[in-house]
Short mmCIF file of C-alpha atoms in Angstrom, two decimals:
data_model
loop_
_atom_site.label_atom_id
_atom_site.label_comp_id
_atom_site.label_asym_id
_atom_site.label_seq_id
_atom_site.Cartn_x
_atom_site.Cartn_y
_atom_site.Cartn_z
CA MET A 1 -152.31 4.28 -99.58
CA ASP A 2 -149.02 2.37 -99.41
CA LEU A 3 -148.39 1.19 -95.83
CA THR A 4 -145.60 -1.26 -96.58
CA ARG A 5 -143.25 1.15 -94.79
CA ARG A 6 -144.37 1.41 -91.21
CA PRO A 7 -141.81 3.15 -88.94
CA ARG A 8 -144.02 2.31 -85.95
CA ARG A 9 -142.87 -1.30 -86.20
CA LEU A 10 -139.56 -0.20 -84.63
CA ARG A 11 -141.24 1.65 -81.76
CA GLN A 12 -142.48 -1.36 -79.86
CA ASP A 13 -141.40 -1.47 -76.23
CA ARG A 14 -138.99 -4.41 -76.39
CA LEU A 15 -137.42 -3.08 -79.59
CA ARG A 16 -137.06 0.64 -78.90
CA GLY A 17 -133.88 0.23 -76.87
CA LEU A 18 -132.23 -1.97 -79.47
CA VAL A 19 -132.67 0.61 -82.22
CA SER A 20 -132.14 3.73 -80.12
CA GLU A 21 -129.59 5.94 -81.87
CA THR A 22 -128.34 7.96 -78.90
CA SER A 23 -127.58 6.90 -75.35
CA LEU A 24 -126.72 8.87 -72.25
CA ALA A 25 -124.58 7.58 -69.38
CA PRO A 26 -123.26 9.07 -66.13
CA SER A 27 -119.76 8.86 -67.61
CA ASP A 28 -120.82 11.42 -70.24
CA LEU A 29 -121.45 14.07 -67.57
CA VAL A 30 -119.30 16.56 -65.68
CA ALA A 31 -120.66 18.14 -62.49
CA PRO A 32 -119.71 21.77 -61.75
CA ILE A 33 -118.83 22.49 -58.11
CA PHE A 34 -118.50 25.92 -56.47
CA VAL A 35 -115.91 26.13 -53.71
CA ASP A 36 -116.08 29.25 -51.55
CA ALA A 37 -113.04 30.37 -49.55
CA THR A 38 -115.20 32.87 -47.63
CA ALA A 39 -117.75 30.33 -46.40
CA ASP A 40 -117.77 28.34 -43.15
CA GLU A 41 -120.79 26.28 -44.18
CA ARG A 42 -122.71 25.42 -47.32
CA VAL A 43 -124.54 28.36 -48.87
CA PRO A 44 -127.58 27.58 -51.07
CA ILE A 45 -127.59 29.25 -54.49
CA GLU A 46 -131.07 30.72 -54.72
CA SER A 47 -131.21 30.94 -58.51
CA MET A 48 -129.94 27.36 -58.93
CA PRO A 49 -132.15 25.11 -56.78
CA GLY A 50 -130.30 22.12 -55.35
CA HIS A 51 -126.85 23.67 -55.66
CA GLU A 52 -124.64 25.27 -53.04
CA ARG A 53 -121.35 26.98 -52.53
CA VAL A 54 -119.26 24.73 -50.32
CA PRO A 55 -116.35 25.70 -48.07
CA ILE A 56 -112.92 24.29 -48.88
CA GLU A 57 -113.21 21.97 -45.88
CA GLU A 58 -116.26 20.30 -47.44
CA SER A 59 -114.96 20.08 -51.00
CA VAL A 60 -114.00 16.40 -50.65
CA VAL A 61 -117.38 15.47 -49.18
CA ARG A 62 -119.13 17.34 -51.97
CA VAL A 63 -117.15 15.46 -54.62
CA GLU A 64 -117.87 12.15 -52.93
CA GLU A 65 -121.58 12.96 -53.19
CA VAL A 66 -121.16 13.42 -56.93
CA LEU A 67 -119.19 10.20 -57.34
CA ALA A 68 -121.88 8.24 -55.50
CA THR A 69 -124.29 8.96 -58.38
CA GLY A 70 -121.95 7.44 -60.98
CA VAL A 71 -120.64 10.74 -62.34
CA GLU A 72 -116.85 10.48 -62.53
CA ALA A 73 -115.72 14.04 -63.33
CA VAL A 74 -116.11 17.42 -61.64
CA MET A 75 -115.32 20.98 -62.71
CA LEU A 76 -114.12 23.31 -59.95
CA PHE A 77 -115.00 27.00 -59.78
CA GLY A 78 -113.62 29.13 -56.97
CA ILE A 79 -114.82 32.10 -54.95
CA PRO A 80 -111.69 33.67 -53.44
CA ARG A 81 -111.31 35.26 -50.02
CA SER A 82 -110.40 38.61 -51.62
CA LYS A 83 -110.34 40.32 -55.03
CA ASP A 84 -108.20 42.96 -56.71
CA PRO A 85 -107.93 44.56 -60.17
CA GLU A 86 -105.45 41.95 -61.41
CA GLY A 87 -107.16 38.90 -59.89
CA THR A 88 -104.00 37.77 -58.12
CA ARG A 89 -105.77 35.26 -55.87
CA ALA A 90 -106.42 33.18 -59.01
CA TRP A 91 -102.85 31.89 -59.00
CA ALA A 92 -102.05 31.99 -55.27
CA ASP A 93 -100.54 28.77 -53.94
CA ASP A 94 -103.14 28.80 -51.16
CA GLY A 95 -105.92 29.85 -53.55
CA VAL A 96 -109.36 28.30 -53.29
CA VAL A 97 -109.16 26.09 -56.40
CA GLN A 98 -105.57 25.08 -55.70
CA GLU A 99 -106.35 24.01 -52.14
CA ALA A 100 -109.59 22.24 -53.08
CA THR A 101 -107.87 20.42 -55.95
CA ARG A 102 -105.09 19.13 -53.70
CA ARG A 103 -107.61 17.74 -51.24
CA ILE A 104 -109.90 16.20 -53.86
CA VAL A 105 -107.06 14.56 -55.78
CA ALA A 106 -105.54 13.16 -52.60
CA GLU A 107 -108.77 11.74 -51.18
CA THR A 108 -110.98 10.75 -54.13
CA ASP A 109 -110.81 9.11 -57.54
CA ALA A 110 -112.63 11.98 -59.26
CA TYR A 111 -111.35 13.32 -62.56
CA VAL A 112 -110.78 17.00 -61.76
CA LEU A 113 -111.16 19.77 -64.33
CA THR A 114 -110.45 23.34 -63.25
CA ASP A 115 -111.84 26.55 -64.68
CA VAL A 116 -109.08 28.95 -65.68
CA CYS A 117 -110.42 32.49 -65.82
CA LEU A 118 -110.20 35.72 -63.86
CA CYS A 119 -113.80 36.94 -63.63
CA GLU A 120 -114.32 35.46 -60.16
CA TYR A 121 -111.06 37.00 -58.92
CA THR A 122 -111.03 40.56 -60.28
CA ASP A 123 -112.83 43.26 -58.32
CA HIS A 124 -114.37 44.56 -61.56
CA GLY A 125 -115.66 41.12 -62.63
CA HIS A 126 -114.09 41.05 -66.08
CA CYS A 127 -112.05 38.12 -67.39
CA GLY A 128 -108.66 39.80 -67.20
CA PRO A 129 -106.80 42.97 -66.21
CA LEU A 130 -108.22 46.05 -67.87
CA GLU A 131 -106.60 48.06 -70.64
CA GLU A 132 -104.50 50.94 -69.30
CA GLU A 133 -106.83 53.61 -70.66
CA LEU A 134 -109.79 51.99 -68.93
CA ARG A 135 -107.91 51.69 -65.64
CA ASP A 136 -107.03 55.38 -65.80
CA GLU A 137 -110.63 56.30 -66.62
CA LEU A 138 -112.00 54.32 -63.68
CA ALA A 139 -109.41 55.76 -61.34
CA ALA A 140 -110.33 59.28 -62.42
CA ALA A 141 -114.03 58.58 -61.91
CA ASP A 142 -113.31 57.36 -58.37
CA ALA A 143 -111.13 60.34 -57.48
CA PRO A 144 -112.52 62.51 -54.62
CA ASP A 145 -112.71 65.58 -56.86
CA ALA A 146 -114.41 63.83 -59.77
CA GLY A 147 -117.61 65.51 -60.87
CA ALA A 148 -120.93 63.71 -60.70
CA CYS A 149 -121.28 63.90 -64.45
CA ASP A 150 -117.95 62.10 -64.88
CA ARG A 151 -119.01 59.28 -62.58
CA ASP A 152 -122.46 58.98 -64.12
CA ALA A 153 -121.09 58.76 -67.65
CA GLY A 154 -119.57 55.35 -66.94
CA PRO A 155 -116.51 53.72 -68.54
CA ASP A 156 -115.83 54.02 -72.25
CA PRO A 157 -117.71 51.03 -73.75
CA THR A 158 -115.07 50.61 -76.46
CA LEU A 159 -112.45 49.64 -73.86
CA THR A 160 -112.13 46.16 -72.43
CA VAL A 161 -109.63 43.68 -70.97
CA ASP A 162 -105.95 43.77 -71.88
CA ASN A 163 -105.70 40.62 -73.99
CA ASP A 164 -101.94 40.07 -73.82
CA ALA A 165 -101.63 40.87 -70.12
CA THR A 166 -104.44 38.39 -69.51
CA LEU A 167 -102.50 35.66 -71.34
CA LYS A 168 -99.62 36.04 -68.88
CA ALA A 169 -102.03 35.60 -65.97
CA LEU A 170 -103.72 32.57 -67.56
CA GLU A 171 -100.34 30.88 -67.99
CA THR A 172 -99.59 31.30 -64.30
CA ILE A 173 -103.05 30.13 -63.21
CA ALA A 174 -102.92 27.03 -65.40
CA VAL A 175 -99.53 25.96 -64.07
CA SER A 176 -100.66 26.51 -60.48
CA HIS A 177 -103.70 24.28 -61.07
CA ALA A 178 -101.56 21.57 -62.67
CA GLU A 179 -99.13 21.73 -59.75
CA ALA A 180 -102.09 21.23 -57.40
CA GLY A 181 -103.03 18.06 -59.30
CA ALA A 182 -105.71 19.12 -61.82
CA ASP A 183 -106.33 16.45 -64.44
CA MET A 184 -107.53 18.89 -67.13
CA ILE A 185 -107.29 22.65 -67.56
CA ALA A 186 -110.32 24.52 -68.93
CA PRO A 187 -109.70 28.15 -69.97
CA SER A 188 -113.04 29.92 -70.33
CA GLY A 189 -112.38 33.60 -71.04
CA MET A 190 -112.33 33.56 -74.87
CA ILE A 191 -109.05 35.46 -74.79
CA ASP A 192 -107.26 35.45 -78.14
CA GLY A 193 -104.28 33.08 -78.01
CA MET A 194 -105.18 31.55 -74.65
CA VAL A 195 -104.74 27.92 -75.72
CA ALA A 196 -101.29 28.48 -77.21
CA ALA A 197 -100.18 30.44 -74.15
CA ILE A 198 -101.42 27.84 -71.68
CA ARG A 199 -100.11 24.91 -73.71
CA GLY A 200 -96.67 26.50 -73.82
CA ALA A 201 -96.68 27.27 -70.11
CA LEU A 202 -97.79 23.77 -69.13
CA ASP A 203 -95.20 22.15 -71.37
CA ARG A 204 -92.39 24.34 -70.03
CA ALA A 205 -93.40 23.42 -66.48
CA GLY A 206 -93.30 19.69 -67.22
CA PHE A 207 -97.06 19.16 -67.57
CA GLU A 208 -97.13 17.96 -71.16
CA HIS A 209 -99.57 15.22 -70.11
CA VAL A 210 -102.25 17.66 -68.86
CA PRO A 211 -104.91 18.24 -71.54
CA ILE A 212 -106.70 21.50 -72.28
CA MET A 213 -110.45 21.74 -72.75
CA SER A 214 -110.92 25.10 -74.41
CA TYR A 215 -114.14 27.07 -74.26
CA ALA A 216 -113.59 27.37 -78.00
CA ALA A 217 -116.98 28.88 -78.88
CA LYS A 218 -118.32 30.76 -75.87
CA TYR A 219 -121.13 33.18 -76.54
CA GLU A 220 -121.91 36.45 -74.76
CA SER A 221 -125.16 34.91 -73.58
CA ALA A 222 -128.09 35.99 -71.43
CA PHE A 223 -128.23 32.45 -70.01
CA TYR A 224 -125.32 32.96 -67.57
CA GLY A 225 -127.19 34.97 -64.94
CA PRO A 226 -127.52 32.34 -62.19
CA PHE A 227 -123.86 31.31 -62.60
CA ARG A 228 -122.74 34.86 -61.98
CA ASP A 229 -124.70 34.78 -58.73
CA ALA A 230 -123.16 31.44 -57.82
CA ALA A 231 -119.56 32.39 -58.61
CA ASP A 232 -119.84 36.09 -57.71
CA GLY A 233 -118.42 36.91 -61.14
CA ALA A 234 -120.73 39.47 -62.70
CA PRO A 235 -119.04 42.49 -64.34
CA SER A 236 -119.30 45.61 -62.20
CA PHE A 237 -119.71 47.65 -65.38
CA GLY A 238 -120.32 46.97 -69.06
CA ASP A 239 -120.51 43.46 -70.47
CA ARG A 240 -118.28 40.89 -72.18
CA ARG A 241 -119.31 41.37 -75.78
CA HIS A 242 -115.81 42.48 -76.81
CA TYR A 243 -114.27 39.11 -75.98
CA GLN A 244 -117.14 36.62 -76.00
CA MET A 245 -118.94 35.73 -79.20
CA ASP A 246 -121.98 37.42 -80.74
CA PRO A 247 -125.00 35.06 -80.46
CA ALA A 248 -125.84 35.89 -84.08
CA ASN A 249 -122.67 34.25 -85.43
CA ALA A 250 -122.15 30.61 -86.38
CA ARG A 251 -119.43 30.82 -89.03
CA GLU A 252 -117.30 32.79 -86.60
CA ALA A 253 -117.56 29.88 -84.17
CA MET A 254 -115.87 27.61 -86.68
CA ARG A 255 -113.01 30.09 -87.07
CA GLU A 256 -112.62 30.30 -83.30
CA VAL A 257 -112.62 26.54 -82.91
CA ALA A 258 -110.11 26.09 -85.73
CA LEU A 259 -107.74 28.53 -84.05
CA ASP A 260 -107.90 26.58 -80.80
CA VAL A 261 -107.27 23.32 -82.64
CA GLU A 262 -104.18 24.85 -84.25
CA GLN A 263 -102.98 26.03 -80.85
CA GLY A 264 -103.22 22.59 -79.26
CA ALA A 265 -106.66 22.27 -77.64
CA ASP A 266 -107.50 18.67 -76.75
CA VAL A 267 -111.25 19.08 -76.17
CA LEU A 268 -113.49 21.71 -77.79
CA MET A 269 -116.25 23.33 -75.75
CA VAL A 270 -119.40 25.08 -76.96
CA LYS A 271 -121.20 27.24 -74.39
CA PRO A 272 -124.17 27.52 -73.87
CA ALA A 273 -125.55 24.23 -75.17
CA LEU A 274 -129.28 24.24 -75.92
CA PRO A 275 -129.51 27.55 -77.86
CA TYR A 276 -126.39 26.55 -79.84
CA LEU A 277 -127.00 22.93 -80.80
CA ASP A 278 -126.38 23.93 -84.42
CA VAL A 279 -122.87 24.97 -83.42
CA VAL A 280 -122.31 21.76 -81.44
CA SER A 281 -123.36 19.77 -84.49
CA ALA A 282 -121.16 21.78 -86.86
CA VAL A 283 -118.10 21.38 -84.63
CA ARG A 284 -118.76 17.65 -84.41
CA ARG A 285 -118.88 17.35 -88.22
CA GLU A 286 -115.82 19.51 -88.88
CA PHE A 287 -113.35 18.37 -86.23
CA ALA A 288 -112.19 14.99 -84.98
CA HIS A 289 -111.54 16.25 -81.45
CA PRO A 290 -113.81 15.38 -78.53
CA VAL A 291 -116.61 17.94 -78.25
CA ALA A 292 -117.95 19.27 -74.96
CA ALA A 293 -121.08 21.33 -74.38
CA TYR A 294 -121.98 23.34 -71.29
CA ASN A 295 -125.63 23.06 -70.26
CA VAL A 296 -125.46 26.36 -68.42
CA SER A 297 -127.06 27.79 -65.31
CA GLY A 298 -129.85 29.63 -67.13
CA GLU A 299 -130.88 26.48 -68.98
CA TYR A 300 -130.98 24.67 -65.64
CA ALA A 301 -132.85 27.45 -63.84
CA MET A 302 -135.58 27.89 -66.44
CA LEU A 303 -136.50 24.19 -66.37
CA HIS A 304 -136.62 24.27 -62.58
CA ALA A 305 -138.84 27.36 -62.65
CA ALA A 306 -141.27 25.74 -65.08
CA ALA A 307 -141.32 22.52 -63.06
CA GLU A 308 -142.01 24.42 -59.83
CA ARG A 309 -145.13 25.86 -61.50
CA GLY A 310 -146.21 22.40 -62.55
CA TRP A 311 -145.81 23.12 -66.24
CA LEU A 312 -143.12 20.50 -66.93
CA ASP A 313 -141.88 17.27 -65.43
CA LEU A 314 -138.36 18.13 -64.29
CA GLU A 315 -136.89 14.65 -64.55
CA ASP A 316 -138.21 14.13 -68.07
CA VAL A 317 -137.18 17.52 -69.49
CA ALA A 318 -133.73 17.33 -67.87
CA HIS A 319 -133.08 13.95 -69.47
CA GLU A 320 -134.47 15.05 -72.83
CA SER A 321 -132.36 18.21 -72.78
CA LEU A 322 -129.13 16.30 -72.15
CA LEU A 323 -130.08 13.67 -74.71
CA SER A 324 -130.53 16.42 -77.32
CA ILE A 325 -127.07 17.79 -76.55
CA LYS A 326 -125.55 14.33 -76.90
CA ARG A 327 -127.50 13.73 -80.13
CA ALA A 328 -126.18 16.99 -81.57
CA GLY A 329 -122.65 15.64 -81.20
CA ALA A 330 -121.34 16.36 -77.71
CA ASP A 331 -119.09 13.68 -76.24
CA LEU A 332 -119.25 15.15 -72.76
CA ILE A 333 -121.71 17.51 -71.12
CA LEU A 334 -121.10 19.88 -68.24
CA THR A 335 -124.43 20.20 -66.49
CA TYR A 336 -125.99 21.11 -63.16
CA PHE A 337 -128.37 18.20 -63.77
CA ALA A 338 -125.46 15.72 -63.66
CA GLU A 339 -126.28 14.12 -60.32
CA ASP A 340 -130.07 14.04 -60.76
CA VAL A 341 -129.92 12.53 -64.24
CA ALA A 342 -127.15 10.10 -63.29
CA ARG A 343 -129.25 8.70 -60.44
CA VAL A 344 -132.04 7.92 -62.87
CA LEU A 345 -129.72 6.45 -65.48
#
């Protein structure tokens, strides 16, 4: 037996760090924060242990808590004070994200990314205004003289959001966030043409310097459940399969990413992360842009659940999970573990 090649020689304690291929640092991480315009105090998120919705008045304090761990960037998600079919509170000057952004930028050194989508702001929970036929169908079902069978049948599953009307809204939202001081805009709805529309709107408004991190390959995933509780953004009917990607498809992801690159995306996001490390790796190989990956709420929640039963060590599996995402090719990772892992690092 030839033992001249012994890989174990490089696994000795004082040598392991020197030959380690992948490293993880707090500066690689982005911490999501939920700001709630309806709250007067912090509200724990039951399905995401350790996380809370915070009122606008506490948004600065919450960000300062993140910065104290060494994490330098935050992503803001908003829960508005009211909702309507068009999601108009998403671009209100006194909207939840706009107001929180102004405060955070004025009082901290955090790098502020803002989520640009409509699902938290529409009363139906979809990522844009609905197609006219679907609006008419829902209105008819809600009419006082509608028959029970009509209501029970539910909306036509072939109908979905109005793509082009949504683009107009995304343009307005993005500019309002930039005006509030956002450092980076992150459109997350997987709406066709969203990057080009937002890039054009930002440039016309004088925000050529504001980069776009596109959710370039966002899957219609079962791992988003806890987030929808946290952000109050679950669809009231149907699902998002008509505008988010099929989990079965990898080649399609490369087409989606290429389109966003052509339209001017500065950073390319893959979401979720752990079930799609093959996609993260493929995007890293194919494109020179920075690659982001979102370690989503379901990935976070399942590790917590296993740790609470004593099946896993939470600190170890959290670190290993983020390390795997970085190893696959992500330059930055959005994760609910950001603060906990950063403290250890």
